[in-house]
Tab-separated table of C-alpha atoms in Angstrom:
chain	number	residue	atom	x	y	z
J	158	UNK	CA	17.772	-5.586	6.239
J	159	UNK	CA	14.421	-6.188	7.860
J	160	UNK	CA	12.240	-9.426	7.123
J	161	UNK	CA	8.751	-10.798	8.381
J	162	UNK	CA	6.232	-13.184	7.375
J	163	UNK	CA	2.700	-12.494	7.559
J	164	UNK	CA	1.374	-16.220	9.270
J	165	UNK	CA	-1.832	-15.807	8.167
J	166	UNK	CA	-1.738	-14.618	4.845
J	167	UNK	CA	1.618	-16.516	4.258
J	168	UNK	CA	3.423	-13.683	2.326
J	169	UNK	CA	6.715	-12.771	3.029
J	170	UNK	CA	8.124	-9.230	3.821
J	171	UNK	CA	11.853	-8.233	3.344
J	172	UNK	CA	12.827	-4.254	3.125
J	173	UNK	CA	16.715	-3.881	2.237
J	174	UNK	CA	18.800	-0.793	2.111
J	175	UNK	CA	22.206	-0.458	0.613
J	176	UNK	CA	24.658	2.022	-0.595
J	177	UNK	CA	25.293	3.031	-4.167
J	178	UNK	CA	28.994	3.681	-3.860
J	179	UNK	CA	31.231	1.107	-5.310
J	180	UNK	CA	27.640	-0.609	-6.528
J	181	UNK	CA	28.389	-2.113	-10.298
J	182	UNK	CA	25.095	-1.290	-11.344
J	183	UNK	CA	24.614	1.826	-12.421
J	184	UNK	CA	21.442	4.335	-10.602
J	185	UNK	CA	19.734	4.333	-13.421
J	186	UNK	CA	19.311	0.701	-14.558
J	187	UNK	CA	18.845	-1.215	-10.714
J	188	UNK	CA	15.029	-1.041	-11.487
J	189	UNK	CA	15.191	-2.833	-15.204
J	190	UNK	CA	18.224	-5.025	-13.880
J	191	UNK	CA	16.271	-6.103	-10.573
J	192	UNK	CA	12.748	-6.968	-12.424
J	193	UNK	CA	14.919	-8.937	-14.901
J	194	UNK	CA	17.092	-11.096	-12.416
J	195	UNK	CA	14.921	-11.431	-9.816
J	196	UNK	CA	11.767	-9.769	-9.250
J	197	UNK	CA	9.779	-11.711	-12.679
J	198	UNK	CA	11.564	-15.090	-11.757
J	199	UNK	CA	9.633	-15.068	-8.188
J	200	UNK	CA	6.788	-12.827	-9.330
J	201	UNK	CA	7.436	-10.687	-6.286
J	202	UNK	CA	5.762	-7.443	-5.204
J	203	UNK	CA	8.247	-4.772	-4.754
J	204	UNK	CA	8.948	-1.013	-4.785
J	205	UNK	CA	12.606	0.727	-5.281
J	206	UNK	CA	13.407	3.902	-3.543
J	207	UNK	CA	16.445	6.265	-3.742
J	208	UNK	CA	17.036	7.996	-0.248
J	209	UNK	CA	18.831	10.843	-1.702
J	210	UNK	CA	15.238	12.368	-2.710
J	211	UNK	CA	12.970	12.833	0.541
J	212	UNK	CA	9.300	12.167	0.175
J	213	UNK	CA	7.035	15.307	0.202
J	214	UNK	CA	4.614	15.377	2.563
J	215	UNK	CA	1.309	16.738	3.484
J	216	UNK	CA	0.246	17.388	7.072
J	217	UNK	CA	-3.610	17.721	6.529
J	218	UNK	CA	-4.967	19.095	10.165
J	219	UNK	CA	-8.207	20.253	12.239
J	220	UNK	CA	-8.413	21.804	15.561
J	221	UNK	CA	-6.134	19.449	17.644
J	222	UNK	CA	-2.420	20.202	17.570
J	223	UNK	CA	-0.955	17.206	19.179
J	224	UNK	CA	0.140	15.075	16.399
J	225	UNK	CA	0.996	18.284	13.993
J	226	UNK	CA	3.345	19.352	16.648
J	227	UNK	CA	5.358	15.646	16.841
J	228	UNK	CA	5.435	15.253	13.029
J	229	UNK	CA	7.241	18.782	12.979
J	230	UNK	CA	9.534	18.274	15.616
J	231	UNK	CA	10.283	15.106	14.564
J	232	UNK	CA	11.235	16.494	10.752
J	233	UNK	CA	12.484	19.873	11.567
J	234	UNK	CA	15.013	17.278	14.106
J	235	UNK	CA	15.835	15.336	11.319
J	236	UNK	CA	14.743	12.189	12.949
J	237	UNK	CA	12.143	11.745	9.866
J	238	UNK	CA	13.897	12.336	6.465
J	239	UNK	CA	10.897	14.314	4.465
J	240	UNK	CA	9.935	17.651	3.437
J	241	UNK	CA	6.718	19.271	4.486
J	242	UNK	CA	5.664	21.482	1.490
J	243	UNK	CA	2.550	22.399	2.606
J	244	UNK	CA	-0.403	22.386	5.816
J	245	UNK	CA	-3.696	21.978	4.424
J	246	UNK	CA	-6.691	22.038	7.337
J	247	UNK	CA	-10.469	23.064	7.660
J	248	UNK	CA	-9.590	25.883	10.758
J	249	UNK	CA	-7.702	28.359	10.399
J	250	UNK	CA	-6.149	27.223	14.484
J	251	UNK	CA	-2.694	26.642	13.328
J	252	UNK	CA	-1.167	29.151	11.120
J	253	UNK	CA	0.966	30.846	13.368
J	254	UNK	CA	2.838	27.043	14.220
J	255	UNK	CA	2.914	26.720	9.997
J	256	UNK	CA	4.592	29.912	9.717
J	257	UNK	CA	7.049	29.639	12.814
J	258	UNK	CA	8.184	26.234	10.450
J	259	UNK	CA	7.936	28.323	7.889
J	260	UNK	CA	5.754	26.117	5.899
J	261	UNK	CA	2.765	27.304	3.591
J	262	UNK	CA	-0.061	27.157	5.409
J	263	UNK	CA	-3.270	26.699	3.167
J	264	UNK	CA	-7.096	27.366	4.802
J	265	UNK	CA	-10.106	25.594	3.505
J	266	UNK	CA	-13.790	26.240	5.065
J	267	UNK	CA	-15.600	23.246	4.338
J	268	UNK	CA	-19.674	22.363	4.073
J	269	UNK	CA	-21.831	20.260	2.281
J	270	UNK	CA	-22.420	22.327	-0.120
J	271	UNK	CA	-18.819	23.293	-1.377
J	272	UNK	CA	-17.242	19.895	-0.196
J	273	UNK	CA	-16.068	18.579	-3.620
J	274	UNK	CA	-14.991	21.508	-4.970
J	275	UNK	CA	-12.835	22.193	-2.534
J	276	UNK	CA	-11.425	18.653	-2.679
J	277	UNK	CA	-10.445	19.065	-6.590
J	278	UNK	CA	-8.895	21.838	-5.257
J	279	UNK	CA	-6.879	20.146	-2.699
J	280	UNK	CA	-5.714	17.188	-5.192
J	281	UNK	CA	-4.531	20.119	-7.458
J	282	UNK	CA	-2.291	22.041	-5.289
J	283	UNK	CA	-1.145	18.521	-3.792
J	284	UNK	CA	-0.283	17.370	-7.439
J	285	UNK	CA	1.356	21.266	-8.395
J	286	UNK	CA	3.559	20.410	-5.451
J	287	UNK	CA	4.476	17.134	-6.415
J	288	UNK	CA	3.248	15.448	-3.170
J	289	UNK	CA	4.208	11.788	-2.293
J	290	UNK	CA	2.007	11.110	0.392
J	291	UNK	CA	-0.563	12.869	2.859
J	292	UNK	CA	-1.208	12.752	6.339
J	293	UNK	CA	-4.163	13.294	8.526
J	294	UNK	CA	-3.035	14.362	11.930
J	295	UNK	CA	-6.485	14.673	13.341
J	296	UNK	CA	-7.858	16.187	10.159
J	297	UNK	CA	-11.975	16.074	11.100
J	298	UNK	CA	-12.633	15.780	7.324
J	299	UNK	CA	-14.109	12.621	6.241
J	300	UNK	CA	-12.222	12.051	2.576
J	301	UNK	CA	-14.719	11.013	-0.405
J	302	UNK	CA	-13.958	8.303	-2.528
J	303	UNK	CA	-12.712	10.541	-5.250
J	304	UNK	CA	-9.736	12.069	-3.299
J	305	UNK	CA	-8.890	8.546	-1.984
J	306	UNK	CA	-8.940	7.577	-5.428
J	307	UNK	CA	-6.061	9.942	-6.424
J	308	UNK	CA	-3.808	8.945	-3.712
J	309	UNK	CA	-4.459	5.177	-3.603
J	310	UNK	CA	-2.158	3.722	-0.516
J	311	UNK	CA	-0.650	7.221	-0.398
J	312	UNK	CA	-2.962	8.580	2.588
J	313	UNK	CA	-2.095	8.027	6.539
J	314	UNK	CA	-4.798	8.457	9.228
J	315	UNK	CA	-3.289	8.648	12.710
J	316	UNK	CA	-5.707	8.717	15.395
J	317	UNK	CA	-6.475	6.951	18.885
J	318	UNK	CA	-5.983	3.033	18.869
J	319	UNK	CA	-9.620	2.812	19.365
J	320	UNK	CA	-10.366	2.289	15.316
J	321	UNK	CA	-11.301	0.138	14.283
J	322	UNK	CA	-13.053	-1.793	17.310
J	323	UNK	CA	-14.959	1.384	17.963
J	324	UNK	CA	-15.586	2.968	14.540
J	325	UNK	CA	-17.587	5.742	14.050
J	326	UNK	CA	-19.217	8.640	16.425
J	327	UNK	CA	-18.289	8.613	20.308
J	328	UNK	CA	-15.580	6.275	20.155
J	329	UNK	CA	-14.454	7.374	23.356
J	330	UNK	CA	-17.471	6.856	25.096
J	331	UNK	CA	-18.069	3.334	24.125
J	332	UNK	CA	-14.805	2.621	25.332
J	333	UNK	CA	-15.136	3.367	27.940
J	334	UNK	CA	-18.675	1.669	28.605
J	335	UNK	CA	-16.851	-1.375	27.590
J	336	UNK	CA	-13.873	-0.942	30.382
J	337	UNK	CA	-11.267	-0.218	28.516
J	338	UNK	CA	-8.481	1.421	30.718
J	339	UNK	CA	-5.799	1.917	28.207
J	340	UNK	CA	-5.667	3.516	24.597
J	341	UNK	CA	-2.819	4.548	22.864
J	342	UNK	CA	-2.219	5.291	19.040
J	343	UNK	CA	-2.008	4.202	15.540
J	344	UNK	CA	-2.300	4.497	12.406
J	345	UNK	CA	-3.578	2.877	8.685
J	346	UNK	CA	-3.957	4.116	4.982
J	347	UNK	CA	-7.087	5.706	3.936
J	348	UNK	CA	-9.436	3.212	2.484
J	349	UNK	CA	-12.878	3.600	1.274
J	350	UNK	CA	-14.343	1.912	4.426
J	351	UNK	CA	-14.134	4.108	7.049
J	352	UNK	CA	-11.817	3.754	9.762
J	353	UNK	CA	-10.716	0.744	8.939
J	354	UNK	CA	-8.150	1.147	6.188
């Protein structure tokens, strides 16, 4: 069990794990039993998941190959419990690491011009293979509102810890002209404001 509370907002956070075996409830009915008994009496916000499924991942990438290669290592170790379906990305730069993971590597040369078409056909394949939740490991792709739209809270940007004090073009440079000596990383969901999800 893990717990925090959110001082400034004043909501509470709790995430508990358990195991089924010997559980009287059955798989099946936790969810309706749960909203019943508890979650309606203290109108609380809360999600159920079954660790026996892993979540199916997207890794959406550019031209950097940094945080692709830690999110693979880290799930072909088993230290993260996913899948990795599919690479989606906008070069053509990693392939070869897709296919040494053996994972389907999918190429998509974006402009202006063809930029929404190719996004329907992104949220298609992502929905044929039953995606849970994307990941942009430096992806250089600016997502429209649209695509956000179909994955609401369901999208992870992981970047430099510079967002979102220094949003936008140059980030690094205006760091720096501002002395900062030490960046390191993080990451948010995908919102519709930019950077700062």
């Amino acid at each position: 069990m893990d717990e925090h509370v959110e001082k400034e907002d004043s909501i509470f956070f709790m995430r508990v794990q358990w195991e089924l075996s010997g559980f009287d409830i059955p798989k099946e009915k936790i969810r309706d039993v749960f909203t019943e008994q508890i979650a309606n009496r203290f109108e609380m916000e809360w999600h159920l998941f079954f660790t026996d499924r892993k979540p199916r991942m997207a890794l959406f990438v550019s031209k950097s190959s940094h945080c692709m290669y830690d999110i693979l290592a880290r799930q072909y170790s088993g230290e993260w419990n996913i899948e990795i379906p599919l690479i989606v990305s906008n070069h053509n730069a990693h392939k070869d690491l897709a296919d040494r993971y053996n994972i389907p590597f999918y190429h998509y040369e974006i402009n202006r011009e063809n930029k929404g078409a190719i996004e329907n056909e992104q949220i298609l394949l992502l929905k044929e293979k039953k995606i849970d939740f994307v990941v942009l490991a430096r992806y250089m792709q600016i997502l429209s509102k649209d695509f956000i739209k179909e994955f609401p809270n369901k999208i992870i940007n992981i970047h430099h810890s510079f967002l979102p004090a220094f949003a936008g073009a140059k980030p690094y440079h205006r760091a720096h002209e501002r002395g900062v000596k030490i960046i390191g990383a993080t990451s948010h969901y995908v919102t519709d404001d930019l950077d700062a999800g």
